[in-house]
XYZ file of C-alpha atoms in Angstrom:
569
model
C -0.033 0.067 0.160
C 2.933 2.424 0.609
C 4.488 1.869 -2.678
C 1.415 2.643 -4.371
C 1.118 5.819 -2.449
C 4.533 6.556 -2.919
C 3.871 5.962 -6.978
C 0.938 8.115 -6.863
C 3.232 10.792 -5.071
C 5.763 10.511 -7.555
C 3.146 11.180 -10.457
C 1.713 14.216 -8.797
C 5.709 15.405 -8.101
C 6.293 15.266 -12.307
C 3.175 17.130 -12.765
C 3.609 19.999 -10.258
C 0.645 19.303 -8.452
C 2.030 18.451 -4.986
C 0.990 21.022 -1.958
C 3.933 21.567 0.839
C 2.138 19.059 3.514
C 1.787 16.247 0.384
C 5.667 16.930 0.104
C 6.620 15.944 4.088
C 4.292 12.929 4.030
C 6.232 11.957 0.906
C 9.840 11.935 2.807
C 8.354 9.922 5.820
C 7.341 7.484 3.074
C 10.951 7.249 1.800
C 12.197 6.805 5.359
C 9.830 4.294 5.981
C 11.003 2.133 3.060
C 14.674 2.535 3.746
C 14.350 1.473 7.087
C 12.390 -1.736 6.714
C 15.169 -2.476 4.057
C 17.614 -1.796 6.291
C 16.319 -4.023 8.729
C 15.706 -7.091 7.019
C 19.237 -6.548 5.469
C 20.871 -6.299 9.228
C 18.897 -9.547 10.744
C 19.801 -11.356 7.768
C 23.682 -10.298 8.135
C 23.425 -10.754 12.159
C 22.114 -13.921 11.712
C 24.367 -15.640 9.155
C 27.461 -13.815 11.334
C 26.152 -15.411 14.623
C 26.015 -18.927 12.812
C 29.156 -18.526 11.503
C 30.796 -17.304 14.912
C 29.486 -20.229 16.675
C 30.317 -22.760 14.705
C 34.136 -21.223 14.869
C 33.645 -20.754 18.712
C 32.342 -24.891 18.960
C 34.837 -26.454 16.637
C 38.173 -24.363 17.772
C 37.455 -24.071 21.461
C 37.009 -26.684 23.858
C 35.498 -26.084 27.439
C 38.278 -26.098 30.504
C 35.985 -28.124 33.159
C 36.387 -31.053 30.653
C 39.974 -30.969 29.546
C 41.472 -33.579 31.966
C 38.615 -36.202 32.274
C 39.539 -39.194 34.035
C 37.508 -42.541 33.664
C 37.036 -44.260 37.016
C 35.434 -47.627 38.279
C 32.316 -47.343 40.245
C 34.589 -49.321 42.708
C 36.816 -46.566 43.657
C 33.665 -44.049 44.790
C 32.456 -44.213 48.624
C 29.001 -44.347 49.666
C 28.496 -40.606 49.428
C 29.885 -40.121 46.150
C 27.800 -42.979 44.517
C 24.722 -41.628 46.146
C 25.101 -38.380 44.531
C 25.623 -40.072 41.189
C 22.947 -42.662 41.331
C 20.565 -41.628 43.768
C 18.199 -44.602 43.537
C 21.017 -47.134 43.661
C 19.319 -50.243 45.110
C 20.488 -51.560 49.102
C 21.795 -54.870 47.498
C 24.310 -53.054 45.782
C 25.421 -50.423 48.640
C 25.175 -52.635 51.282
C 26.732 -56.037 51.281
C 24.400 -57.107 54.021
C 21.066 -56.737 51.793
C 20.218 -59.661 49.528
C 18.821 -59.137 46.127
C 15.466 -60.229 45.556
C 14.285 -60.167 42.221
C 12.475 -63.293 42.161
C 10.095 -61.876 44.800
C 9.185 -58.847 42.693
C 8.660 -60.937 39.803
C 6.478 -63.162 42.150
C 4.474 -60.057 43.174
C 4.309 -58.679 39.514
C 2.447 -61.921 38.369
C 0.434 -62.271 41.688
C -0.734 -58.909 41.761
C -4.075 -58.717 40.030
C -5.168 -61.779 42.490
C -3.508 -60.144 45.526
C -4.759 -56.808 45.006
C -8.339 -58.215 45.196
C -7.702 -60.217 48.165
C -6.334 -57.135 50.082
C -8.826 -54.624 48.865
C -11.733 -57.240 50.078
C -9.944 -57.859 53.453
C -8.995 -54.108 53.930
C -13.188 -53.542 53.162
C -14.371 -55.712 55.508
C -11.768 -54.462 58.414
C -13.018 -51.010 57.687
C -16.710 -51.623 57.843
C -17.133 -51.893 61.196
C -14.870 -49.330 62.275
C -16.994 -46.715 59.687
C -20.538 -48.337 61.159
C -19.038 -47.606 64.494
C -17.727 -44.025 63.674
C -20.166 -42.777 61.523
C -23.253 -42.186 64.507
C -20.431 -40.120 66.417
C -19.786 -37.584 63.620
C -23.675 -37.559 62.384
C -22.598 -39.504 58.840
C -25.403 -41.237 57.437
C -23.332 -43.317 55.652
C -20.045 -44.419 54.025
C -19.606 -46.454 50.688
C -17.014 -47.346 48.541
C -18.047 -47.068 44.810
C -14.589 -48.602 43.933
C -11.563 -49.917 45.661
C -8.263 -50.742 43.927
C -4.940 -50.511 44.954
C -3.842 -50.086 40.887
C -1.949 -52.089 38.577
C 1.582 -51.211 39.862
C 2.813 -53.603 42.674
C 5.400 -53.079 45.492
C 8.629 -53.215 44.705
C 11.353 -54.684 47.097
C 14.653 -53.005 46.721
C 16.703 -55.610 48.914
C 16.173 -57.424 51.911
C 18.408 -58.103 55.058
C 18.166 -61.373 57.418
C 19.275 -61.796 61.110
C 20.277 -64.914 62.275
C 19.608 -65.254 66.047
C 19.780 -68.161 68.398
C 16.389 -68.116 69.033
C 13.417 -69.735 67.630
C 12.760 -66.836 64.964
C 13.494 -65.642 61.654
C 13.907 -61.523 61.515
C 14.055 -59.643 58.012
C 14.270 -56.124 57.078
C 12.924 -55.534 53.051
C 13.245 -52.166 51.920
C 10.015 -51.271 50.238
C 9.189 -48.813 47.484
C 5.609 -48.352 46.007
C 4.180 -45.840 43.286
C 0.774 -46.890 43.135
C -2.322 -45.731 41.248
C -4.863 -46.767 43.267
C -8.487 -46.050 42.507
C -10.337 -45.690 46.108
C -13.345 -43.590 45.636
C -15.676 -43.295 48.567
C -18.773 -41.249 48.652
C -20.204 -39.759 51.916
C -23.503 -38.966 52.783
C -24.629 -36.369 55.507
C -27.532 -33.982 56.454
C -29.015 -34.740 53.044
C -25.728 -33.813 50.727
C -23.481 -36.107 49.058
C -19.757 -36.024 48.686
C -17.192 -38.007 47.044
C -13.740 -38.520 48.276
C -10.921 -40.017 45.896
C -7.552 -41.333 46.975
C -5.065 -41.152 43.916
C -1.410 -41.212 43.040
C 0.016 -42.979 46.352
C 3.515 -43.278 47.282
C 5.163 -45.298 50.206
C 8.734 -45.959 51.045
C 9.265 -47.776 54.467
C 11.565 -50.321 55.927
C 9.749 -52.523 58.108
C 10.851 -55.096 60.128
C 9.291 -58.389 59.718
C 9.879 -61.344 62.569
C 8.150 -64.685 62.104
C 8.222 -66.047 65.967
C 8.311 -68.381 67.214
C 9.291 -71.178 65.133
C 7.110 -74.270 65.530
C 6.634 -77.709 63.898
C 3.185 -77.239 62.784
C 2.586 -75.757 59.469
C 3.069 -72.643 58.290
C 5.913 -73.462 61.129
C 5.807 -69.744 62.773
C 2.788 -68.855 65.181
C 3.002 -65.010 65.132
C 4.016 -61.956 62.776
C 5.716 -59.016 64.238
C 6.074 -55.850 62.139
C 7.634 -52.725 63.375
C 9.261 -49.651 61.197
C 12.737 -48.850 61.490
C 12.497 -45.431 60.322
C 9.734 -42.922 60.010
C 8.147 -44.287 56.619
C 7.441 -41.399 53.577
C 3.546 -41.333 52.323
C 2.314 -39.393 49.722
C -0.941 -39.322 48.127
C -3.582 -36.963 46.037
C -6.791 -36.546 47.782
C -9.885 -35.254 45.707
C -13.138 -33.987 47.205
C -15.656 -33.138 44.622
C -13.197 -33.461 42.182
C -10.774 -31.150 43.231
C -7.371 -32.091 44.682
C -7.751 -30.554 48.173
C -3.862 -31.244 48.937
C -3.071 -28.546 46.569
C -4.068 -26.012 49.504
C -1.071 -24.091 50.805
C 0.167 -25.600 53.956
C -1.957 -28.732 54.238
C -0.012 -31.191 52.705
C 2.984 -30.824 54.670
C 0.292 -30.847 57.787
C -0.862 -34.206 56.117
C 2.497 -35.240 55.890
C 3.655 -34.896 59.757
C 0.293 -36.017 61.142
C 0.724 -39.365 59.051
C 4.557 -39.619 59.984
C 3.488 -38.985 63.730
C 0.563 -41.019 64.116
C 2.316 -44.198 62.186
C 5.526 -43.596 64.111
C 3.574 -43.792 67.477
C 1.924 -47.006 66.741
C 4.523 -49.078 64.778
C 8.108 -47.514 65.057
C 10.545 -49.823 66.611
C 10.434 -51.204 69.898
C 6.233 -50.767 69.178
C 5.172 -53.454 67.147
C 2.067 -54.870 65.672
C 1.303 -58.411 66.110
C -0.332 -60.540 63.936
C -1.189 -63.957 65.583
C -1.338 -66.856 63.075
C -1.872 -69.975 65.343
C -2.196 -70.889 69.260
C 1.097 -70.448 70.480
C 0.312 -73.278 73.157
C -0.887 -75.758 70.542
C 1.560 -74.830 67.812
C 4.815 -75.185 70.087
C 3.133 -78.019 72.081
C 4.185 -76.856 75.226
C 3.214 -79.018 78.472
C 0.153 -79.541 80.083
C 0.369 -82.119 82.623
C 2.611 -84.797 83.899
C 1.693 -88.688 83.135
C 3.154 -90.793 86.605
C 3.800 -93.865 85.179
C 4.847 -97.147 87.845
C 6.049 -100.193 85.947
C 4.540 -102.825 88.266
C 5.172 -106.369 86.728
C 5.375 -108.578 83.845
C 3.906 -112.293 83.760
C 3.630 -115.260 81.274
C 6.564 -113.843 79.073
C 7.873 -115.959 76.504
C 11.605 -117.490 76.360
C 13.410 -115.750 73.724
C 17.075 -117.084 74.407
C 18.710 -120.219 73.644
C 20.481 -121.119 77.043
C 18.301 -120.169 79.817
C 15.325 -117.553 80.307
C 14.829 -114.010 78.816
C 16.308 -110.844 80.410
C 13.258 -108.536 79.931
C 13.186 -104.783 80.479
C 10.716 -101.900 79.600
C 10.639 -99.124 77.647
C 8.484 -96.377 77.960
C 7.801 -93.442 75.760
C 4.917 -90.867 74.260
C 4.188 -91.791 70.456
C 5.307 -89.480 68.046
C 7.527 -87.805 70.797
C 11.407 -87.261 70.154
C 12.377 -87.610 73.256
C 14.453 -90.624 74.481
C 12.343 -93.443 76.112
C 12.562 -94.366 79.738
C 14.120 -97.507 80.623
C 13.608 -100.203 83.776
C 16.379 -101.963 84.966
C 17.306 -105.413 83.447
C 15.939 -108.632 85.176
C 17.971 -111.426 84.509
C 16.329 -114.931 83.578
C 13.005 -114.029 84.534
C 10.080 -114.763 82.729
C 7.818 -112.924 85.526
C 9.862 -110.012 86.779
C 8.712 -107.280 88.993
C 10.131 -103.633 88.681
C 7.767 -101.044 90.621
C 9.761 -98.422 88.963
C 8.246 -95.137 88.690
C 8.639 -92.421 85.669
C 7.252 -88.848 84.958
C 6.576 -88.482 81.458
C 5.910 -84.425 80.169
C 2.319 -84.411 78.131
C 1.416 -81.430 75.680
C -1.619 -83.059 73.949
C -3.632 -85.800 75.649
C -6.017 -85.670 73.435
C -3.875 -87.029 70.729
C -0.674 -88.505 72.627
C -0.539 -92.235 73.516
C 1.755 -94.062 75.954
C 3.695 -96.597 73.981
C 5.575 -99.481 75.915
C 7.927 -101.901 74.625
C 9.168 -104.835 76.155
C 12.840 -106.514 75.184
C 15.314 -109.186 75.744
C 18.461 -107.663 76.648
C 21.833 -109.243 74.719
C 25.086 -108.809 75.501
C 25.879 -109.501 72.161
C 24.144 -107.735 68.865
C 20.629 -106.278 68.713
C 18.239 -106.503 71.587
C 14.875 -108.667 70.698
C 11.448 -106.846 71.414
C 9.124 -109.220 73.464
C 6.090 -107.420 72.989
C 3.910 -104.279 72.663
C 1.156 -102.386 73.130
C -0.199 -98.505 73.556
C -2.547 -96.628 76.309
C -4.440 -93.636 74.784
C -3.788 -90.698 77.427
C -7.505 -89.997 76.461
C -8.913 -92.780 78.088
C -7.301 -91.748 81.765
C -9.346 -89.725 83.966
C -7.326 -86.742 85.241
C -5.740 -86.920 89.043
C -7.056 -90.597 89.069
C -4.679 -93.808 89.159
C -5.466 -96.281 86.688
C -4.021 -100.265 86.614
C -4.237 -101.735 83.265
C -2.925 -104.856 82.481
C -2.023 -105.170 78.438
C -1.593 -108.224 76.461
C 1.890 -107.805 74.540
C 1.239 -107.801 70.765
C 3.486 -108.170 67.877
C 2.801 -105.010 66.000
C 0.003 -102.209 66.683
C -2.310 -103.526 63.684
C -5.144 -104.985 64.481
C -5.435 -107.290 61.625
C -1.881 -108.649 61.959
C -2.528 -112.467 62.518
C 0.697 -112.579 64.729
C -1.139 -110.337 67.472
C -3.316 -113.572 67.916
C -0.283 -115.429 69.687
C 0.198 -114.735 73.540
C 3.190 -113.028 74.255
C 2.406 -112.401 78.200
C 1.174 -109.228 79.720
C 2.458 -106.263 81.737
C 0.622 -104.325 84.537
C 1.324 -100.088 84.821
C -0.364 -97.956 87.205
C -0.961 -94.911 85.335
C -1.984 -91.333 86.868
C -2.636 -88.388 84.390
C -1.955 -84.846 86.547
C -2.762 -81.865 84.453
C -1.303 -78.746 85.389
C -3.597 -76.140 87.311
C -4.169 -72.676 85.951
C -1.094 -71.211 88.026
C 1.339 -74.105 87.205
C 0.690 -73.773 83.621
C 4.104 -72.529 81.829
C 3.594 -69.070 80.330
C 2.804 -68.549 76.544
C 5.623 -69.205 74.273
C 6.431 -65.690 72.754
C 10.274 -66.647 71.634
C 11.147 -63.693 74.300
C 14.453 -64.387 75.912
C 12.915 -64.206 79.755
C 10.099 -66.514 79.410
C 10.571 -69.635 81.554
C 8.300 -72.028 82.047
C 7.330 -73.114 85.808
C 8.721 -76.234 87.415
C 6.207 -79.021 87.403
C 4.700 -80.539 90.484
C 6.687 -82.161 93.170
C 9.610 -80.087 92.420
C 11.504 -79.854 95.663
C 11.287 -76.779 97.692
C 13.909 -74.306 97.407
C 15.059 -76.593 94.490
C 14.092 -76.756 90.792
C 13.969 -78.166 87.255
C 17.083 -77.978 85.340
C 16.263 -78.068 81.296
C 18.590 -78.696 78.791
C 17.698 -78.370 75.048
C 20.749 -79.504 72.643
C 19.617 -77.708 69.785
C 22.524 -78.690 67.028
C 26.187 -78.672 66.426
C 28.078 -77.506 63.404
C 31.560 -78.418 61.472
C 32.155 -81.679 63.265
C 34.844 -83.856 62.019
C 36.045 -87.256 63.143
C 39.142 -89.137 61.992
C 37.266 -92.210 60.769
C 33.752 -91.686 61.219
C 31.267 -88.834 61.923
C 28.064 -90.303 63.648
C 27.555 -87.887 66.369
C 25.597 -87.786 69.374
C 25.944 -85.694 72.226
C 26.587 -87.015 75.956
C 25.637 -84.782 79.299
C 26.953 -85.470 82.715
C 25.766 -83.432 85.611
C 25.674 -84.461 89.149
C 27.038 -88.102 88.221
C 23.649 -88.606 85.831
C 24.407 -89.465 82.210
C 21.908 -88.506 79.322
C 22.321 -89.021 75.368
C 20.951 -87.179 72.547
C 19.876 -90.264 69.443
C 22.867 -90.812 66.944
C 22.490 -89.138 63.612
C 24.553 -91.063 61.245
C 27.102 -89.360 58.409
C 26.241 -85.546 59.712
C 29.173 -82.923 60.307
C 26.015 -80.665 61.220
C 23.770 -82.470 63.300
C 20.318 -81.263 64.786
C 19.050 -82.606 67.372
C 16.376 -80.037 69.389
C 16.265 -82.718 72.272
C 15.378 -81.460 75.892
C 16.456 -83.210 78.790
C 15.225 -82.507 82.618
C 17.346 -82.736 85.849
C 15.572 -82.223 89.070
C 17.701 -80.379 91.438
C 16.776 -80.074 95.375
C 19.290 -77.223 95.600
C 20.093 -74.634 92.687
C 23.134 -75.583 90.909
C 25.292 -72.361 91.466
C 28.499 -73.827 91.866
C 28.225 -76.784 89.408
C 29.322 -77.323 86.036
C 27.919 -79.369 83.316
C 29.895 -81.785 80.853
C 28.648 -81.763 77.389
C 30.657 -84.086 74.771
C 29.949 -84.836 71.392
C 30.794 -88.485 70.425
C 30.946 -90.324 67.152
C 29.626 -93.718 67.116
C 31.425 -96.236 64.488
C 29.305 -98.078 61.981
C 28.182 -101.896 62.915
C 30.172 -102.680 59.942
C 33.429 -100.976 61.143
C 34.524 -103.563 63.989
C 38.100 -101.896 64.027
C 36.978 -98.669 65.001
C 35.995 -97.362 67.969
C 33.715 -94.320 69.801
C 35.590 -90.881 69.103
C 35.316 -87.783 71.170
C 34.460 -84.765 68.430
C 34.814 -82.244 71.107
C 33.644 -81.352 74.400
C 32.696 -78.171 76.828
C 32.098 -77.736 80.461
C 29.552 -75.313 81.213
C 29.291 -73.131 84.447
C 25.565 -73.273 85.505
C 25.917 -69.705 87.866
C 24.990 -67.989 84.875
C 21.777 -70.120 84.333
C 20.399 -69.537 87.936
C 20.934 -66.053 87.375
C 19.478 -65.067 84.129
C 16.890 -68.084 84.258
C 17.448 -68.663 80.893
C 20.984 -68.649 78.340
C 20.905 -70.084 74.759
C 24.706 -69.878 73.407
C 26.894 -71.327 71.292
C 30.086 -72.818 72.721
C 33.072 -73.753 71.123
C 34.201 -77.309 71.487
C 37.469 -78.062 73.264
C 39.721 -80.294 70.944
C 38.125 -79.744 67.622
C 39.109 -77.622 64.926
C 35.912 -75.599 64.147
C 33.025 -77.574 66.061
C 30.659 -75.637 67.534
C 27.439 -76.977 69.815
C 24.335 -74.788 70.758
C 22.614 -75.592 73.791
C 20.118 -74.073 75.796
C 19.100 -74.225 79.498
C 16.559 -72.976 81.681
C 16.477 -72.520 85.793
C 12.722 -73.287 86.625
C 13.083 -72.413 90.314
C 10.484 -73.980 92.962
C-alpha cells in the first residue's frame, strides 16, 4: 500500500501538483521504506554472522572444565559419592548384607491382580465395622466405596536383610518402595448432601522389620508375625474432594504428611510392634500341659527268647511321636515273671492325641535287643488325677489285623496317673522372648528347681574315621544322651533333657561331650570324641535362661548350640 502511495506521489510531483504537506508525507514514506529494507538486511547479516562465529567457537575452542577427564570404576567411589551419582541405587549394591530379591518382585508382578483383589476385600471387611462405629459419632448417614483398587503397579522390594539369631525366630528387614495408581472412591452422605472422596497417586517408602516367631513344627511353621518400622515412613498421596485436589491447598500437604508420620511412628516405630497371630502358640509349640506318672509294676507269662536260659526283660516307655529318649527300667536277668515297681514321669503336651507306647525287650549282651512285645495306652482314656491300673497284652505289632497278634506273648501291668497342670502351674505363653521361662512341674523340691537342657545342633564336626555324632551330658553323676545321627557334620537334635535339683546348681558345672559312634560294620574302629565343653551353671540360675553357641574343646572348628533353663520352685 505504501509503495502504491509513493508512486502516486511521484506522478503528482512530476505534474507539479503537490502541496507542502504532501511533500512532507512523501519524505516520511521514503524513510520508512529505507528503514524496513535496512532492518531485513541487518537481521540477515546478524543471523549469518552468529551462525558462523558460533560454529567457529564450537570447533576451535573446548571448555576447560572437561579438559582432563578421568574415567574411574565405580568400586573406587565411596558411598556418599555413589549416592550423588546414582541416587536410586538399590540397597543390595550399596550394602553387602542386603540380598537381591528379584524373584520376589517377579512373583508380586504376576500375582498382583489376584493379591490386589484379596487385599482390597480384606481391607473393606476390616474398615466396614470401624466406619459403622464412627459414623454415628460424626452424624454421618453412610460411607460407601464405589470403587476400591490399589491399581496395577505392585510394590517393589529393593533388597532384604536377614538376621540370624540363636532364638526360635526369623527376622527380615526389606526395603519397600511403592508408587501406586490406586482407584479408591468413597461416597459420604450427611445432612442430605453427598460428597465423593478419591485417593490417587499413592507413594510409600518404608523399611519394616518383619519377625516370624516362635518357629514351631506345625504349618506354616511360625505362630506369630511381628511388624515394626525402623524409620519414619514416607507416605504421599493425592486426595480429591468433589473433583478438586485438596492437597494443593497451601500448608495442608505438609500438615497431612507430618500428621501421618507422627501417627504411624507412635504406633509402629521400633520398639513398638504390630502383632498378627497365626497359630495358637500353646498348641503350635506343644508346650507341656501336664505330667503322666507311670509305675511299671510287673510282667507275667513272658516267652523265652534265649536259647540257653530264660529271657532278660526290660521295659521302654515313651509317648508316641515324641522325639525325647525313652524311659527304661532295669534289666531282670533270667526272669519270665519280673517285678520292677519303678516309677517314671513323662511330660504331656496334648492328652487328646498322645498315647503311651510300652515296649518290652530282651536284653542281649551281643547283638540287637529283641522285642518281646508292645502295646499302647491312649491318654484320652485316663481320668485326670485318678490312678488307673491296666493290664496290657503284649502284641507283635499295633496292626489289629495282623494274625501274629493272636499269639500269646504275656502281659504287663502298669499304674497310670495323669495330672494336668493347674492354671497357676501352666507354662507362660510361648513368645520366643529371652525372658520367658516355664514354671517347674508339680513335685519339684522346695528351694530347688528343674534344670532343662535343650541340645539344638552342632556345626563343623569332624572325626578321623567316622562322623556319626550324638551328645552326651553328664551332670551330678547322671548321664543322658541324644540320638545318633549318621554321617552328618552339622547335625540337629532339638532334644530336651530334665534334671531335678534339690538346690540351685550355682557352683556346679555340666560336661557336654560330642561323640561319634562307629558304624556296625567297622569293627576295627571305636568311638571318637569330637569335642567337649564344661559349662558353668551360675549364669543359668541367675538369668533363668541362656541360649549360647559353644566352641568345642579339642575340635578344630566344631560348635554346639545349647539352651538351658532354670525353673525354680
